Short mmCIF file of C-alpha atoms and ligand atoms in Angstrom, two decimals:
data_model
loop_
_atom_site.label_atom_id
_atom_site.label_comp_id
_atom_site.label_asym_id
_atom_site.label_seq_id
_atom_site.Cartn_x
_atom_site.Cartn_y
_atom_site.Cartn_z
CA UNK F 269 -34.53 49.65 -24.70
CA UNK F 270 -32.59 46.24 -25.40
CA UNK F 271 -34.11 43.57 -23.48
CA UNK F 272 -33.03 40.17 -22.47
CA UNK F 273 -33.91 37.27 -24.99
CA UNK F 274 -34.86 33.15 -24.82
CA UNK F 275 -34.12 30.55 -26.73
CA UNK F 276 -37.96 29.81 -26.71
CA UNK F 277 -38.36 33.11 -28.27
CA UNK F 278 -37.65 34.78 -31.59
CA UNK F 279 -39.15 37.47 -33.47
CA UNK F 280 -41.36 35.62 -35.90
CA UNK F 281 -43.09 34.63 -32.76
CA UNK F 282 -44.54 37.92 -32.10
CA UNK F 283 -48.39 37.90 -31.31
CA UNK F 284 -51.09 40.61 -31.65
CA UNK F 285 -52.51 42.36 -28.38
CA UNK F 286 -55.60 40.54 -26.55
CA UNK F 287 -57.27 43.61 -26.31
CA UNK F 288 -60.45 43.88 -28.20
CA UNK F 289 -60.64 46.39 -30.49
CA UNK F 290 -64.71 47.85 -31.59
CA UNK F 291 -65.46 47.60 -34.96
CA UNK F 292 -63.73 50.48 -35.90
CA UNK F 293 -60.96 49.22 -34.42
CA UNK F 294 -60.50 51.72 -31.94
CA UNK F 295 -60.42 51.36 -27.85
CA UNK F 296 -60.56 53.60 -25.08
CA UNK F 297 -57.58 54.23 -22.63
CA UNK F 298 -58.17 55.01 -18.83
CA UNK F 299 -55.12 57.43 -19.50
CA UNK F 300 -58.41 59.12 -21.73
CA UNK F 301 -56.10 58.17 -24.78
CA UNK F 302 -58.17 56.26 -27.51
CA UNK F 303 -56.21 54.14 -29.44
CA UNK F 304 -56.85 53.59 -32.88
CA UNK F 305 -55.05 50.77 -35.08
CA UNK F 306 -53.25 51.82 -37.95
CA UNK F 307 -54.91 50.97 -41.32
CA UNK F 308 -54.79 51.71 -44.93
CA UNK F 309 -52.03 53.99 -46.48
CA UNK F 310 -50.43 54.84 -42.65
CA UNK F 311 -50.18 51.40 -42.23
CA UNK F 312 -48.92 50.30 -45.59
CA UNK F 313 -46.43 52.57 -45.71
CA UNK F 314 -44.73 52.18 -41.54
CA UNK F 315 -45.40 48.14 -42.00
CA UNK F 316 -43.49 48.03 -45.22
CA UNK F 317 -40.07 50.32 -43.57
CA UNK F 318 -40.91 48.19 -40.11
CA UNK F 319 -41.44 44.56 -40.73
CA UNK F 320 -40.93 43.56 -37.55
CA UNK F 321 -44.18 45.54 -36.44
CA UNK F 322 -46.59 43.02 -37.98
CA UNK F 323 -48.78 42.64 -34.68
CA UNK F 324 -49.75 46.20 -35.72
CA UNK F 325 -49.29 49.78 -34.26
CA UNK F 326 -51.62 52.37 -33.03
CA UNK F 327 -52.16 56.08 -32.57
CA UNK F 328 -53.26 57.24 -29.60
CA UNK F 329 -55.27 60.33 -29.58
CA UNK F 330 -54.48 63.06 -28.39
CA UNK F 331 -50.86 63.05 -29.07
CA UNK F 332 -50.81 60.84 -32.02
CA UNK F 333 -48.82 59.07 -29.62
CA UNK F 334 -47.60 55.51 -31.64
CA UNK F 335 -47.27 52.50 -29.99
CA UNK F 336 -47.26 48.70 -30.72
CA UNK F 337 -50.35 47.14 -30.38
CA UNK F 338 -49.30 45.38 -27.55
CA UNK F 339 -49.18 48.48 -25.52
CA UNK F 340 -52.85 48.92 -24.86
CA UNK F 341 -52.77 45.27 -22.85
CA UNK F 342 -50.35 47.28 -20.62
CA UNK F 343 -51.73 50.62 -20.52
CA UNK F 344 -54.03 50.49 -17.39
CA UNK F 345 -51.00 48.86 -15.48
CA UNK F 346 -48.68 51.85 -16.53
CA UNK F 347 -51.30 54.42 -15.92
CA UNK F 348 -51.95 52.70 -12.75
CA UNK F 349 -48.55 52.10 -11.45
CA UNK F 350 -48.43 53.33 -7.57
CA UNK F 351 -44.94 54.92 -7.43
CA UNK F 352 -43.59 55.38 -3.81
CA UNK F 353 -42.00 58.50 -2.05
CA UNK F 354 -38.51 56.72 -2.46
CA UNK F 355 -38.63 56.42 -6.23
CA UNK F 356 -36.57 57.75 -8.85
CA UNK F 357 -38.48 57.78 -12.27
CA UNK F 358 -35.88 58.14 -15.61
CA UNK F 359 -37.79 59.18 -17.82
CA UNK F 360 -36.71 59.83 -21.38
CA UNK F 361 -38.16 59.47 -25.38
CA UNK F 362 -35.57 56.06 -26.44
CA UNK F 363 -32.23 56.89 -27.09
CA UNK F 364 -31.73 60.10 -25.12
CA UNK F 365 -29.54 58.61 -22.29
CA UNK F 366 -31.47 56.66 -20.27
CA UNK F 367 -29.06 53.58 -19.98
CA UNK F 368 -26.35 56.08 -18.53
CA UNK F 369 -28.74 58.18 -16.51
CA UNK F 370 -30.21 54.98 -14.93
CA UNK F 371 -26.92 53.39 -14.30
CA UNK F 372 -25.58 57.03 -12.58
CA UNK F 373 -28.90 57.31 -10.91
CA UNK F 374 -28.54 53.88 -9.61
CA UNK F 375 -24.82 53.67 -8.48
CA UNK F 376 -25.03 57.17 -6.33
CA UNK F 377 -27.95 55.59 -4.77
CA UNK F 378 -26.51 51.81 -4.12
CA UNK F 379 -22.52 51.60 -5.11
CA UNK F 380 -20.43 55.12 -4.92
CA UNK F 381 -18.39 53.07 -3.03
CA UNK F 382 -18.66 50.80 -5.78
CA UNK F 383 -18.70 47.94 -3.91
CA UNK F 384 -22.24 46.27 -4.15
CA UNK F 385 -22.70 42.86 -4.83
CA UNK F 386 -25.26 42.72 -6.99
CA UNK F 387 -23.49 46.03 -9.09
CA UNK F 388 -22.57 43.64 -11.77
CA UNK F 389 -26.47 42.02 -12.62
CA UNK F 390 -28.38 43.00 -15.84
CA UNK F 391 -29.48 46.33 -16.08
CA UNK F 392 -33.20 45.09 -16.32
CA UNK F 393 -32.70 43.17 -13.04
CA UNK F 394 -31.84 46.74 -10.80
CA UNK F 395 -33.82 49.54 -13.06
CA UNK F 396 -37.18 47.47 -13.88
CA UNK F 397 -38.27 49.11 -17.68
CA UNK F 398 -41.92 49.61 -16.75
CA UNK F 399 -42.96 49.51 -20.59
CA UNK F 400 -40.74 46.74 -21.97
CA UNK F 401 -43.71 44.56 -21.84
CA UNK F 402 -45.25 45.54 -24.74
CA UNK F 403 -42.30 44.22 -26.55
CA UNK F 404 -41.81 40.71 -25.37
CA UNK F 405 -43.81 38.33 -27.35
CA UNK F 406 -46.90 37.07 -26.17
CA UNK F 407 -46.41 33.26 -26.45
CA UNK F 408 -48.47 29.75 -25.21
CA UNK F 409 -45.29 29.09 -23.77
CA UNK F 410 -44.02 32.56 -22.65
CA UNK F 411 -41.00 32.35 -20.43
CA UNK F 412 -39.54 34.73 -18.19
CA UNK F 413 -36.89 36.87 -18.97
CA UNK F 414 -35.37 38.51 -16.01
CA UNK F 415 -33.64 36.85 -13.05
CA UNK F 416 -34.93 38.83 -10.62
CA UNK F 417 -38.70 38.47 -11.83
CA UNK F 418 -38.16 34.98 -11.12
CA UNK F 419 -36.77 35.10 -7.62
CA UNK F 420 -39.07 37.82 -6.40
CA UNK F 421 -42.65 36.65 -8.38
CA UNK F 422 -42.91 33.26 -7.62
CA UNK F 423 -45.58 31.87 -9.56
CA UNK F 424 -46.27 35.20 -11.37
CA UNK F 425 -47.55 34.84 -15.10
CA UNK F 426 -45.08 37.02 -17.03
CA UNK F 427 -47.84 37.54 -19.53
CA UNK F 428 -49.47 40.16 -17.06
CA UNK F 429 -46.50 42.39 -17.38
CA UNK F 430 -42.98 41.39 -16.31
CA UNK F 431 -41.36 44.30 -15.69
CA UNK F 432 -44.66 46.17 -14.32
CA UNK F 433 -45.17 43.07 -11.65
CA UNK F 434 -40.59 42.65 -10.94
CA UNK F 435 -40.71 46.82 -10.04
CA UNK F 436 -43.80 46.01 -7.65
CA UNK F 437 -41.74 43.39 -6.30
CA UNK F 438 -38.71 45.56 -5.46
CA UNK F 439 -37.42 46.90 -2.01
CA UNK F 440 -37.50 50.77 -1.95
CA UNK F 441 -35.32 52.54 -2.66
CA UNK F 442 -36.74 51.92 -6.49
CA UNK F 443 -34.71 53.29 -9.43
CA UNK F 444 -37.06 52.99 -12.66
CA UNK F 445 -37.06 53.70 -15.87
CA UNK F 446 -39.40 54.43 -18.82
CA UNK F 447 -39.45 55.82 -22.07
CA UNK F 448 -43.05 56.99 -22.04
CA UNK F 449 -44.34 60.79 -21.73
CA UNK F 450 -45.98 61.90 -18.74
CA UNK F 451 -49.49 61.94 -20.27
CA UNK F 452 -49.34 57.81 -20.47
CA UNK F 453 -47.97 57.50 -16.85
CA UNK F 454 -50.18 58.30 -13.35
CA UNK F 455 -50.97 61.74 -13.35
CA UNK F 456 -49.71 62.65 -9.64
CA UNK F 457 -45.93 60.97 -10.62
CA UNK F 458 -44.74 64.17 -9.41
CA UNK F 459 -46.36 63.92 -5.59
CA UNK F 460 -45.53 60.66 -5.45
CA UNK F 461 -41.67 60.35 -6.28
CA UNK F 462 -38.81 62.33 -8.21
CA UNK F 463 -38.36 62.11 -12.22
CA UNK F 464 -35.12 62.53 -13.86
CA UNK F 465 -35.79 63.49 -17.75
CA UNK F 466 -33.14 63.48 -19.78
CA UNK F 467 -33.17 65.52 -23.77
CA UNK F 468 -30.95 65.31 -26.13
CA UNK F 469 -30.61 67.16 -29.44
CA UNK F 470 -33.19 65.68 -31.93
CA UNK F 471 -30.32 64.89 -34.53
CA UNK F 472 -28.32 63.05 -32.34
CA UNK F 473 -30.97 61.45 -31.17
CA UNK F 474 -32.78 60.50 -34.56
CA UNK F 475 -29.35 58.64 -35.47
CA UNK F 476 -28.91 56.44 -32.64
CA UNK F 477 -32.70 55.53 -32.68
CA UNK F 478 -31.86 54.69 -36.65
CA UNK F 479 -29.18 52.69 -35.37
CA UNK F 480 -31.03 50.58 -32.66
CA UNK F 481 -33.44 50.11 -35.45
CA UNK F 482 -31.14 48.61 -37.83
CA UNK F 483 -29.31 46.99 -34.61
CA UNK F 484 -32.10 45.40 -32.88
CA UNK F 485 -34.99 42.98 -34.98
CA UNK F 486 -37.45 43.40 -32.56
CA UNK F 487 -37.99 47.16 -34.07
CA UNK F 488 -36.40 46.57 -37.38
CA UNK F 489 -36.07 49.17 -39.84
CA UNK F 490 -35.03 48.29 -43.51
CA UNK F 491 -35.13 51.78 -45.49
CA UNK F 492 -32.49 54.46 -45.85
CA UNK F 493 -31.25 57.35 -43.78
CA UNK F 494 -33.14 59.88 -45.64
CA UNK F 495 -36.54 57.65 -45.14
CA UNK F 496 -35.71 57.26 -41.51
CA UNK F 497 -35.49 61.61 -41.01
CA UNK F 498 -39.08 61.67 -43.03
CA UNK F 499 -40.59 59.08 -40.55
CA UNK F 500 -39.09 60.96 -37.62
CA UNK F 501 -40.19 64.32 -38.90
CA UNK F 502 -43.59 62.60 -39.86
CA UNK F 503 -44.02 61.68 -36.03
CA UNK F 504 -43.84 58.07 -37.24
CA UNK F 505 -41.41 56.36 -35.46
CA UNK F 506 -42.76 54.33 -31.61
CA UNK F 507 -42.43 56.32 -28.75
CA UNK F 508 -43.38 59.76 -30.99
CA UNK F 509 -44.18 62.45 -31.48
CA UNK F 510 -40.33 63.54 -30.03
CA UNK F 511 -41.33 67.09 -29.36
CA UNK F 512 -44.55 66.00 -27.54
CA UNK F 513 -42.87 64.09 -25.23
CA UNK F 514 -39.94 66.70 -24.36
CA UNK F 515 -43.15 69.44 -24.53
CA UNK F 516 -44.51 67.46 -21.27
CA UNK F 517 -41.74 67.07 -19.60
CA UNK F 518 -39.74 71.10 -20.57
CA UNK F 519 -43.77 72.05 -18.65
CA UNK F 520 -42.92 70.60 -14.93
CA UNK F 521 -39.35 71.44 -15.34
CA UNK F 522 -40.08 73.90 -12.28
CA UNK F 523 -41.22 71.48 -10.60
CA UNK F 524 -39.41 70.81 -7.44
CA UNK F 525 -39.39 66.93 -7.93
CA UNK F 526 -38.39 67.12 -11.58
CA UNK F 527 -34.78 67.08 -12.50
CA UNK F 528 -34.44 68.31 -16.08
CA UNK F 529 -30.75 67.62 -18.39
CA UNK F 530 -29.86 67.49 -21.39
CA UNK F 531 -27.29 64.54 -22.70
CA UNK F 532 -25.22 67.06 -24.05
CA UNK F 533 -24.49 68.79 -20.56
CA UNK F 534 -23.77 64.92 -19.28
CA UNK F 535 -20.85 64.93 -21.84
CA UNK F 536 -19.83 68.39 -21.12
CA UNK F 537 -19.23 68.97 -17.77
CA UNK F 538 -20.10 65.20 -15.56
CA UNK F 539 -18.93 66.52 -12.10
CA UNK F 540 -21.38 69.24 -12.33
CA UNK F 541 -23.85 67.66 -13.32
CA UNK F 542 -23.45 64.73 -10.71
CA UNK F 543 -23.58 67.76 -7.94
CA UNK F 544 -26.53 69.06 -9.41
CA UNK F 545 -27.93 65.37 -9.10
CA UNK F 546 -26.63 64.62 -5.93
CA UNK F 547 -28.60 67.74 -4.40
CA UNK F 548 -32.16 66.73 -6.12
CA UNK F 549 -31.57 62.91 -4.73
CA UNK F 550 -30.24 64.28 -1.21
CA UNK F 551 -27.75 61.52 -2.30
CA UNK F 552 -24.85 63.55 0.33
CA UNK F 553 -22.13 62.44 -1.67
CA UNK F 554 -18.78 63.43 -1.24
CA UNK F 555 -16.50 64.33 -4.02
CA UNK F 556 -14.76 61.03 -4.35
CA UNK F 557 -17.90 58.92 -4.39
CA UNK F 558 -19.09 61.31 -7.31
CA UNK F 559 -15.68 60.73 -8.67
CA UNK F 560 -16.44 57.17 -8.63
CA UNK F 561 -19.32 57.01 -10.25
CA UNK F 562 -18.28 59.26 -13.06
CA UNK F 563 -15.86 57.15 -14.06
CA UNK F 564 -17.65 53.80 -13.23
CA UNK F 565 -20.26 55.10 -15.74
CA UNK F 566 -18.58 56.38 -17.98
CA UNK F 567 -19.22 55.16 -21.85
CA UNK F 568 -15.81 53.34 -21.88
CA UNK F 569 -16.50 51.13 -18.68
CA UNK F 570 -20.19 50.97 -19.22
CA UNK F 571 -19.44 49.36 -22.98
CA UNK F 572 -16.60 47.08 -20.98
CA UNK F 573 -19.30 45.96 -18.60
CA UNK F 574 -21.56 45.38 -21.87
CA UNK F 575 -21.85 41.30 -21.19
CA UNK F 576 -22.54 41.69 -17.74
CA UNK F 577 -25.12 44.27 -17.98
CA UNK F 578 -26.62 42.94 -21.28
CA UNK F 579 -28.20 39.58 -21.94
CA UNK F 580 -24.75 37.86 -23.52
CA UNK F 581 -26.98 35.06 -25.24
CA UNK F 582 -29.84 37.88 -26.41
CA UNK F 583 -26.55 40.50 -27.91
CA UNK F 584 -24.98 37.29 -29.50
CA UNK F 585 -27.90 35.89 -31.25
CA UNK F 586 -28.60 36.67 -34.62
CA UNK F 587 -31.70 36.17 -34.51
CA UNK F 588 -32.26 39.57 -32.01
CA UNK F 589 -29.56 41.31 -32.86
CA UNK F 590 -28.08 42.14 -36.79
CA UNK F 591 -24.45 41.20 -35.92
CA UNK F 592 -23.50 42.56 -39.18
CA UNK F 593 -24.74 45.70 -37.62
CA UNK F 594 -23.41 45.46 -34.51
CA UNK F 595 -19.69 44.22 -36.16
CA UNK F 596 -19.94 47.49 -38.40
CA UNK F 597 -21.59 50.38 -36.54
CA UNK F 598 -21.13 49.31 -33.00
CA UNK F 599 -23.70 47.72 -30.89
CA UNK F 600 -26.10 49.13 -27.63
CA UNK F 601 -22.91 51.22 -26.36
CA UNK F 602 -22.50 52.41 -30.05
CA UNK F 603 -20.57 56.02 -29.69
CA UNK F 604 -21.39 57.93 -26.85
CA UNK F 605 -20.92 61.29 -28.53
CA UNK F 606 -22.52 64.84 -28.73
CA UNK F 607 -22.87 66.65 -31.55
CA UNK F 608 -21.41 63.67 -34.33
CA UNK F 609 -24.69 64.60 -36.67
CA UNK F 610 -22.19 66.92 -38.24
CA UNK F 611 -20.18 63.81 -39.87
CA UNK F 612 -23.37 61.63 -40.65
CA UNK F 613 -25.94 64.40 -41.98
CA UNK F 614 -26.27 66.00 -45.32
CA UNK F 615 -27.10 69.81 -45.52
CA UNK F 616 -30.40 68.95 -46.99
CA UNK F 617 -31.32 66.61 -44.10
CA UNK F 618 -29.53 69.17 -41.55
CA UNK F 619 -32.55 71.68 -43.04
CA UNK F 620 -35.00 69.12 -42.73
CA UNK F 621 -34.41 68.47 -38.89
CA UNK F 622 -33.64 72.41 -38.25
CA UNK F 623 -37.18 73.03 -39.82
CA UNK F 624 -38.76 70.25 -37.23
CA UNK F 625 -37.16 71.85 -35.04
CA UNK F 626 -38.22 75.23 -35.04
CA UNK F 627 -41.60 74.71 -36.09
CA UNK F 628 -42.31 71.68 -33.32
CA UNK F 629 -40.09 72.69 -30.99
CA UNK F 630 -41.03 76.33 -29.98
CA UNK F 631 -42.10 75.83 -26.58
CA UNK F 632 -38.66 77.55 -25.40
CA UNK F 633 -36.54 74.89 -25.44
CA UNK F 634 -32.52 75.25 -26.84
CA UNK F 635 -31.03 72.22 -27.61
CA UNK F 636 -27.28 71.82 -26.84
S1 PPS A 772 -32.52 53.17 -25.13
O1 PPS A 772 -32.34 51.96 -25.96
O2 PPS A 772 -33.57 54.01 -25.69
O3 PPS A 772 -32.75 52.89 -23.73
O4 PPS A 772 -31.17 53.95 -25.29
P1 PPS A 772 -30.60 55.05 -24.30
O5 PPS A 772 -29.89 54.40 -23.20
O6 PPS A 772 -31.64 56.05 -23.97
O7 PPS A 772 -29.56 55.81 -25.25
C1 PPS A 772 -28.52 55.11 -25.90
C2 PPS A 772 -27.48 56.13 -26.30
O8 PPS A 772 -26.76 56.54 -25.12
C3 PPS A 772 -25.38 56.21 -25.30
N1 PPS A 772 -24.76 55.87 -24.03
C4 PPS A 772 -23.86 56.64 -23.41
N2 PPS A 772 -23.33 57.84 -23.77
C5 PPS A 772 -22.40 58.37 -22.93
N3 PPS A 772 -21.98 57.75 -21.80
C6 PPS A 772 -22.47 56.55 -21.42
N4 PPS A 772 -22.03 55.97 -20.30
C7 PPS A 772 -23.46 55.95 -22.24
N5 PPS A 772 -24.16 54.79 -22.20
C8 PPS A 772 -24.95 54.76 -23.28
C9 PPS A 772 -25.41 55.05 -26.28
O9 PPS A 772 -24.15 54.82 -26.84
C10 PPS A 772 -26.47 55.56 -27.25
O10 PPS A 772 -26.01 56.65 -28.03
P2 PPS A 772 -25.26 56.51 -29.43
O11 PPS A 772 -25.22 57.90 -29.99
O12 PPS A 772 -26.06 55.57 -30.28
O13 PPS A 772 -23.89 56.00 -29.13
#
């Protein structure tokens, strides 16, 4: 979810959507979502843990679906979005893999003889992040972001969407990502190109998200661990409810153009996983080029390629990024692990998340 910076830009800078909301501050969603804007207690209470919200979140109903303000300028162009036969959709809730799934995706499709040229750009610049908009600041003076959106939009106001208007732009074969469910995307994704989801196991999950949110200022989060497991139980963190979204997607797993995996498997057993991928992309790779993309993507050469593949200014400035954090905890490429909630959570908060689990997650789902 990291995404490029400016020096033009910094966090206190963030605007409230243009979207008009009715008196009772709610607005209608072609998606058939209506999105109301958190008031009252709710909003007391997420504003006060996440400062950095201030241009105000809302639920969308049904779902209870939260989401930045911002996102209902975007919503029609998301719901909208025309994919094309040659697309590959990763689709994920935010910190379930998508970075690695995007960059394997990617390479078996462009580099597994890793040599492309353009290998080395920003990860933003190859895998467009359809919803990213909704985080960039809406400024008088907004400038754009991405390198590619620049050479392929010429003239293109970056206020209508960056990333929604540079994955437009691109040459098929697209690679794309998003971290929104299927409800808030067009509802025939599945005729119209393939979807990659990728789960991981909630407590995993909930402490890297806890991490980006201490890492990153756009989404800053100032309260403890323990608060952090009550707001993700609570279905209060963006991008939730977690279980909704994996609900959705666990649904079409039969379906022929969805591939389903979990993170954990990833770790487990790559070169199995890689086959199974190759054979939903029709990729035809041989076992070398899998071999080369394993270990091209692995964690320890993705986190080596970190300052190509991240904005170098955006990671280094303090004013995005808590370096304290980052110094202490690690940064975007933080572990890379399965399973390391056994070192970081308490028995009391390994019942809390069990009891989520089994009484939000009983759709038939077994996390790793
Ligand atoms: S985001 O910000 O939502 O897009 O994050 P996302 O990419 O979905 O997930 C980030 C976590 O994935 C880890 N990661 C990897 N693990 C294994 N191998 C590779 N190559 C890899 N690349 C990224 C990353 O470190 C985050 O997990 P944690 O547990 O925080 O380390």
């Amino acid at each position: 979810m990291v995404r490029p910076g400016s020096d033009k830009q910094n966090v206190s800078q963030r605007h409230t959507s243009s979207i008009e909301m009715t008196e009772t501050k709610t607005t209608s969603l072609v998606s058939g979502h209506t999105a109301s804007l958190l008031e009252g207690e709710e909003w007391a209470a997420l504003i006060k843990d996440f400062p950095s919200y201030h241009g105000g979140l809302v639920r969308l109903f049904p779902g209870r679906w939260l989401y930045p303000q911002r996102f209902c300028d975007f919503s029609e162009k998301l719901f909208n979005f025309q994919f094309r036969e040659e697309d590959v959709l990763v689709m994920t809730y935010p910190k379930c893999g998508t970075t690695w799934t995007q960059e394997i995706v990617w390479t078996m499709r462009n580099n597994p003889g890793l040599d492309h040229p353009e290998a080395d750009a920003e990860a933003f610049d190859r895998v467009p992040f359809l919803d990213m908009d909704m985080f960039t600041p809406l400024s008088e003076e907004m400038v754009s972001i991405s390198k590619a959106f620049k050479r392929l939009c010429p003239g293109a106001d970056p206020r209508d969407g960056e990333m929604v208007q540079l994955a437009q732009a691109l040459a098929d074969p697209r690679t794309l990502k998003t971290h929104l469910p299927f409800s808030l995307i067009s509802a025939n994704v599945l005729d119209n190109a393939k979807v990659v989801y990728v789960a991981r196991n909630p407590k995993d999950t909930m402490l890297s998200y806890l991490h980006h949110h201490r890492l990153f200022r756009e989404q800053e989060f100032v309260g403890s661990l323990e608060k952090f497991v009550d707001h993700f139980v609570n279905d209060n963190l963006v991008y939730g409810p977690y279980w909704l979204h994996l609900k959705e997607a666990w649904e079409r797993r039969d379906h022929p153009n969805l591939h389903f995996v979990f993170y954990e498997d990833l770790k487990a057993d790559i070169m199995s996983e890689l086959k199974r991928l190759d054979a939903f992309l029709g990729t035809g790779l041989s076992h070398d080029q899998l071999a080369n993309v394993a270990k091209y993507t692995s964690f320890g050469e993705m986190k080596a390629r970190e300052e190509k593949t991240l904005d170098k200014e955006f990671m280094n400035n303090e004013a995005f990024v808590n370096q304290e954090v980052r110094n202490k905890d690690g940064g975007f490429f933080r572990q890379g692990k399965a399973g390391d909630w056994k070192n970081k959570l308490s028995t009391e908060l390994v019942e809390k998340m069990e009891k989520w689990i089994s009484q939000k997650c009983d759709f038939g789902i077994n996390f790793k």
